[in-house]
Amino acid sequence: RFARPRFYFHQAVWFAAAMLVGWLGLVLFPGFFRATTQAVGGGWLSLGLGIGVLAGVPVAMVVIAITLIGIPISLMLLALYLVAIYLAQVWVGAFLGRILLKSPGATKGDWLLGLFVGLLILTIVRFIPYLGGLVHFGVICLGLGAFAGQLYRASRPAITA
């Protein structure tokens, strides 16, 4: 597959799409995007939560879909689940790029450069035999865990003193 030009075209399209989604997330939801990206640094907590979400959500979808009323809810949950799996690579890529560049600036340009570098590294590493699949699984789990944790934090009311 590496000998075909179509392969590289598809990879470029997927990379550009991930950059576009990351840019949109940064522009439309800057606080949530940055907080979720930083939550990836939670390490084992994000990884464990991500494994739980990755395994638990399909079970919950099946249980919810048992009733007739639950089928549309289950389908909406499936859509959110698939979007979250896709976004996981964006958040982990942004985190990886920010760590590697050690950029102290908080401008959108710094974030986009970090996203570019991180996604590029993740895209290349994904094609290493055996290791790439394991890394990709870890990226999905880390990103899902960070997303689930950030959704939980965002849903809690702020405590004001």
PDB file of C-alpha atoms in Angstrom:
ATOM      1  CA  ARG A   1       0.000   0.000   0.000  1.00  0.00           C
ATOM      2  CA  PHE A   2       2.962   2.355   0.501  1.00  0.00           C
ATOM      3  CA  ALA A   3       3.815   2.125  -3.215  1.00  0.00           C
ATOM      4  CA  ARG A   4       0.519   3.631  -4.368  1.00  0.00           C
ATOM      5  CA  PRO A   5       0.120   7.405  -4.712  1.00  0.00           C
ATOM      6  CA  ARG A   6      -3.517   7.062  -3.624  1.00  0.00           C
ATOM      7  CA  PHE A   7      -2.341   6.012  -0.153  1.00  0.00           C
ATOM      8  CA  TYR A   8      -0.393   9.251   0.339  1.00  0.00           C
ATOM      9  CA  PHE A   9      -3.255  11.326  -1.025  1.00  0.00           C
ATOM     10  CA  HIS A  10      -5.657   9.755   1.484  1.00  0.00           C
ATOM     11  CA  GLN A  11      -3.203  10.339   4.316  1.00  0.00           C
ATOM     12  CA  ALA A  12      -2.834  13.983   3.301  1.00  0.00           C
ATOM     13  CA  VAL A  13      -6.613  14.401   3.221  1.00  0.00           C
ATOM     14  CA  TRP A  14      -7.022  12.805   6.662  1.00  0.00           C
ATOM     15  CA  PHE A  15      -4.199  14.961   8.047  1.00  0.00           C
ATOM     16  CA  ALA A  16      -5.717  18.141   6.583  1.00  0.00           C
ATOM     17  CA  ALA A  17      -9.128  17.187   7.956  1.00  0.00           C
ATOM     18  CA  ALA A  18      -7.693  16.651  11.440  1.00  0.00           C
ATOM     19  CA  MET A  19      -5.937  20.034  11.240  1.00  0.00           C
ATOM     20  CA  LEU A  20      -9.182  21.692  10.145  1.00  0.00           C
ATOM     21  CA  VAL A  21     -11.146  20.057  12.954  1.00  0.00           C
ATOM     22  CA  GLY A  22      -8.473  21.083  15.460  1.00  0.00           C
ATOM     23  CA  TRP A  23      -8.510  24.658  14.178  1.00  0.00           C
ATOM     24  CA  LEU A  24     -12.315  24.776  14.369  1.00  0.00           C
ATOM     25  CA  GLY A  25     -12.226  23.408  17.905  1.00  0.00           C
ATOM     26  CA  LEU A  26      -9.649  25.998  18.882  1.00  0.00           C
ATOM     27  CA  VAL A  27     -11.637  28.856  17.337  1.00  0.00           C
ATOM     28  CA  LEU A  28     -15.159  27.813  18.365  1.00  0.00           C
ATOM     29  CA  PHE A  29     -14.466  26.261  21.784  1.00  0.00           C
ATOM     30  CA  PRO A  30     -11.041  27.571  22.874  1.00  0.00           C
ATOM     31  CA  GLY A  31     -11.439  26.939  26.597  1.00  0.00           C
ATOM     32  CA  PHE A  32     -12.788  23.415  26.214  1.00  0.00           C
ATOM     33  CA  PHE A  33     -10.231  22.522  23.532  1.00  0.00           C
ATOM     34  CA  ARG A  34      -7.292  23.733  25.610  1.00  0.00           C
ATOM     35  CA  ALA A  35      -8.563  22.158  28.826  1.00  0.00           C
ATOM     36  CA  THR A  36      -9.158  18.809  27.115  1.00  0.00           C
ATOM     37  CA  THR A  37      -5.726  18.938  25.508  1.00  0.00           C
ATOM     38  CA  GLN A  38      -4.127  19.624  28.874  1.00  0.00           C
ATOM     39  CA  ALA A  39      -6.207  16.841  30.476  1.00  0.00           C
ATOM     40  CA  VAL A  40      -4.407  14.378  28.184  1.00  0.00           C
ATOM     41  CA  GLY A  41      -1.406  15.003  30.437  1.00  0.00           C
ATOM     42  CA  GLY A  42      -3.294  13.228  33.232  1.00  0.00           C
ATOM     43  CA  GLY A  43      -1.551  10.079  32.004  1.00  0.00           C
ATOM     44  CA  TRP A  44      -2.826   6.956  33.708  1.00  0.00           C
ATOM     45  CA  LEU A  45      -6.060   8.620  34.807  1.00  0.00           C
ATOM     46  CA  SER A  46      -6.907   9.624  31.236  1.00  0.00           C
ATOM     47  CA  LEU A  47      -5.790   6.258  29.885  1.00  0.00           C
ATOM     48  CA  GLY A  48      -7.863   4.273  32.390  1.00  0.00           C
ATOM     49  CA  LEU A  49     -10.919   6.437  31.925  1.00  0.00           C
ATOM     50  CA  GLY A  50     -10.519   6.163  28.159  1.00  0.00           C
ATOM     51  CA  ILE A  51     -10.378   2.361  28.278  1.00  0.00           C
ATOM     52  CA  GLY A  52     -13.521   2.389  30.410  1.00  0.00           C
ATOM     53  CA  VAL A  53     -15.315   4.689  27.987  1.00  0.00           C
ATOM     54  CA  LEU A  54     -14.117   2.738  24.951  1.00  0.00           C
ATOM     55  CA  ALA A  55     -15.483  -0.508  26.409  1.00  0.00           C
ATOM     56  CA  GLY A  56     -18.482   0.822  28.330  1.00  0.00           C
ATOM     57  CA  VAL A  57     -20.219   3.044  25.795  1.00  0.00           C
ATOM     58  CA  PRO A  58     -21.014   0.251  23.290  1.00  0.00           C
ATOM     59  CA  VAL A  59     -22.498  -1.819  26.130  1.00  0.00           C
ATOM     60  CA  ALA A  60     -24.579   1.165  27.253  1.00  0.00           C
ATOM     61  CA  MET A  61     -25.762   1.734  23.670  1.00  0.00           C
ATOM     62  CA  VAL A  62     -26.991  -1.851  23.401  1.00  0.00           C
ATOM     63  CA  VAL A  63     -28.744  -1.690  26.776  1.00  0.00           C
ATOM     64  CA  ILE A  64     -30.401   1.622  25.879  1.00  0.00           C
ATOM     65  CA  ALA A  65     -31.433   0.348  22.428  1.00  0.00           C
ATOM     66  CA  ILE A  66     -33.436  -2.530  23.920  1.00  0.00           C
ATOM     67  CA  THR A  67     -36.463  -0.277  24.281  1.00  0.00           C
ATOM     68  CA  LEU A  68     -38.159   1.348  21.327  1.00  0.00           C
ATOM     69  CA  ILE A  69     -37.726   4.812  22.810  1.00  0.00           C
ATOM     70  CA  GLY A  70     -34.053   4.143  23.465  1.00  0.00           C
ATOM     71  CA  ILE A  71     -33.136   3.446  19.830  1.00  0.00           C
ATOM     72  CA  PRO A  72     -32.828   7.140  18.805  1.00  0.00           C
ATOM     73  CA  ILE A  73     -30.912   7.889  21.998  1.00  0.00           C
ATOM     74  CA  SER A  74     -28.601   4.986  21.265  1.00  0.00           C
ATOM     75  CA  LEU A  75     -28.013   6.251  17.723  1.00  0.00           C
ATOM     76  CA  MET A  76     -27.193   9.747  19.001  1.00  0.00           C
ATOM     77  CA  LEU A  77     -24.802   8.206  21.520  1.00  0.00           C
ATOM     78  CA  LEU A  78     -23.175   6.237  18.710  1.00  0.00           C
ATOM     79  CA  ALA A  79     -22.646   9.440  16.714  1.00  0.00           C
ATOM     80  CA  LEU A  80     -21.096  11.200  19.727  1.00  0.00           C
ATOM     81  CA  TYR A  81     -18.932   8.139  20.410  1.00  0.00           C
ATOM     82  CA  LEU A  82     -17.557   8.037  16.864  1.00  0.00           C
ATOM     83  CA  VAL A  83     -16.889  11.793  16.866  1.00  0.00           C
ATOM     84  CA  ALA A  84     -15.093  11.503  20.211  1.00  0.00           C
ATOM     85  CA  ILE A  85     -12.907   8.675  18.881  1.00  0.00           C
ATOM     86  CA  TYR A  86     -11.939  10.863  15.927  1.00  0.00           C
ATOM     87  CA  LEU A  87     -11.315  13.919  18.118  1.00  0.00           C
ATOM     88  CA  ALA A  88      -9.111  11.892  20.472  1.00  0.00           C
ATOM     89  CA  GLN A  89      -6.245  11.998  17.976  1.00  0.00           C
ATOM     90  CA  VAL A  90      -6.617  15.773  17.659  1.00  0.00           C
ATOM     91  CA  TRP A  91      -6.347  16.380  21.401  1.00  0.00           C
ATOM     92  CA  VAL A  92      -3.459  13.975  21.859  1.00  0.00           C
ATOM     93  CA  GLY A  93      -1.696  15.443  18.808  1.00  0.00           C
ATOM     94  CA  ALA A  94      -2.074  18.960  20.202  1.00  0.00           C
ATOM     95  CA  PHE A  95      -0.776  17.809  23.580  1.00  0.00           C
ATOM     96  CA  LEU A  96       2.187  16.001  22.051  1.00  0.00           C
ATOM     97  CA  GLY A  97       3.089  18.981  19.873  1.00  0.00           C
ATOM     98  CA  ARG A  98       2.844  21.419  22.778  1.00  0.00           C
ATOM     99  CA  ILE A  99       5.094  19.212  24.923  1.00  0.00           C
ATOM    100  CA  LEU A 100       7.694  18.755  22.173  1.00  0.00           C
ATOM    101  CA  LEU A 101       7.802  22.422  21.158  1.00  0.00           C
ATOM    102  CA  LYS A 102       7.789  23.642  24.771  1.00  0.00           C
ATOM    103  CA  SER A 103       6.013  26.747  23.587  1.00  0.00           C
ATOM    104  CA  PRO A 104       5.268  29.112  26.476  1.00  0.00           C
ATOM    105  CA  GLY A 105       2.993  31.268  24.322  1.00  0.00           C
ATOM    106  CA  ALA A 106      -0.738  30.817  24.452  1.00  0.00           C
ATOM    107  CA  THR A 107      -1.558  32.207  21.024  1.00  0.00           C
ATOM    108  CA  LYS A 108      -3.646  30.300  18.535  1.00  0.00           C
ATOM    109  CA  GLY A 109      -0.636  30.137  16.233  1.00  0.00           C
ATOM    110  CA  ASP A 110       1.366  28.296  18.915  1.00  0.00           C
ATOM    111  CA  TRP A 111      -1.487  25.880  19.453  1.00  0.00           C
ATOM    112  CA  LEU A 112      -1.876  25.252  15.712  1.00  0.00           C
ATOM    113  CA  LEU A 113       1.860  24.669  15.280  1.00  0.00           C
ATOM    114  CA  GLY A 114       1.786  22.203  18.179  1.00  0.00           C
ATOM    115  CA  LEU A 115      -1.234  20.496  16.639  1.00  0.00           C
ATOM    116  CA  PHE A 116       0.547  20.255  13.290  1.00  0.00           C
ATOM    117  CA  VAL A 117       3.702  18.742  14.780  1.00  0.00           C
ATOM    118  CA  GLY A 118       1.814  16.341  17.034  1.00  0.00           C
ATOM    119  CA  LEU A 119      -0.532  15.107  14.310  1.00  0.00           C
ATOM    120  CA  LEU A 120       2.373  14.657  11.932  1.00  0.00           C
ATOM    121  CA  ILE A 121       4.224  12.508  14.461  1.00  0.00           C
ATOM    122  CA  LEU A 122       1.112  10.457  15.246  1.00  0.00           C
ATOM    123  CA  THR A 123       0.416   9.944  11.545  1.00  0.00           C
ATOM    124  CA  ILE A 124       3.936   8.680  10.903  1.00  0.00           C
ATOM    125  CA  VAL A 125       4.097   6.467  14.005  1.00  0.00           C
ATOM    126  CA  ARG A 126       0.767   4.854  13.120  1.00  0.00           C
ATOM    127  CA  PHE A 127       2.400   3.094  10.142  1.00  0.00           C
ATOM    128  CA  ILE A 128       5.100   1.320  12.135  1.00  0.00           C
ATOM    129  CA  PRO A 129       4.163  -2.376  12.122  1.00  0.00           C
ATOM    130  CA  TYR A 130       2.733  -3.643  15.435  1.00  0.00           C
ATOM    131  CA  LEU A 131       3.874  -0.604  17.424  1.00  0.00           C
ATOM    132  CA  GLY A 132       1.703   1.730  15.358  1.00  0.00           C
ATOM    133  CA  GLY A 133      -1.505  -0.096  16.223  1.00  0.00           C
ATOM    134  CA  LEU A 134      -0.649  -0.131  19.897  1.00  0.00           C
ATOM    135  CA  VAL A 135       0.213   3.574  19.843  1.00  0.00           C
ATOM    136  CA  HIS A 136      -3.004   4.356  17.965  1.00  0.00           C
ATOM    137  CA  PHE A 137      -5.018   2.430  20.571  1.00  0.00           C
ATOM    138  CA  GLY A 138      -3.257   4.362  23.349  1.00  0.00           C
ATOM    139  CA  VAL A 139      -3.938   7.661  21.587  1.00  0.00           C
ATOM    140  CA  ILE A 140      -7.642   6.845  21.323  1.00  0.00           C
ATOM    141  CA  CYS A 141      -7.823   5.828  24.986  1.00  0.00           C
ATOM    142  CA  LEU A 142      -5.924   8.908  26.197  1.00  0.00           C
ATOM    143  CA  GLY A 143      -8.045  11.257  24.110  1.00  0.00           C
ATOM    144  CA  LEU A 144     -11.338   9.622  25.088  1.00  0.00           C
ATOM    145  CA  GLY A 145     -10.375   9.713  28.751  1.00  0.00           C
ATOM    146  CA  ALA A 146      -9.420  13.378  28.570  1.00  0.00           C
ATOM    147  CA  PHE A 147     -12.677  14.172  26.743  1.00  0.00           C
ATOM    148  CA  ALA A 148     -14.820  12.238  29.231  1.00  0.00           C
ATOM    149  CA  GLY A 149     -13.062  13.857  32.177  1.00  0.00           C
ATOM    150  CA  GLN A 150     -13.446  17.313  30.696  1.00  0.00           C
ATOM    151  CA  LEU A 151     -17.147  16.718  29.952  1.00  0.00           C
ATOM    152  CA  TYR A 152     -17.599  15.683  33.559  1.00  0.00           C
ATOM    153  CA  ARG A 153     -15.786  18.790  34.842  1.00  0.00           C
ATOM    154  CA  ALA A 154     -17.752  21.062  32.510  1.00  0.00           C
ATOM    155  CA  SER A 155     -21.075  19.572  33.632  1.00  0.00           C
ATOM    156  CA  ARG A 156     -20.396  20.282  37.322  1.00  0.00           C
ATOM    157  CA  PRO A 157     -21.566  23.657  38.573  1.00  0.00           C
ATOM    158  CA  ALA A 158     -18.802  26.041  39.552  1.00  0.00           C
ATOM    159  CA  ILE A 159     -18.381  26.470  43.300  1.00  0.00           C
ATOM    160  CA  THR A 160     -18.346  30.118  44.206  1.00  0.00           C
ATOM    161  CA  ALA A 161     -17.401  31.301  47.638  1.00  0.00           C
TER     162      ALA A 161
END
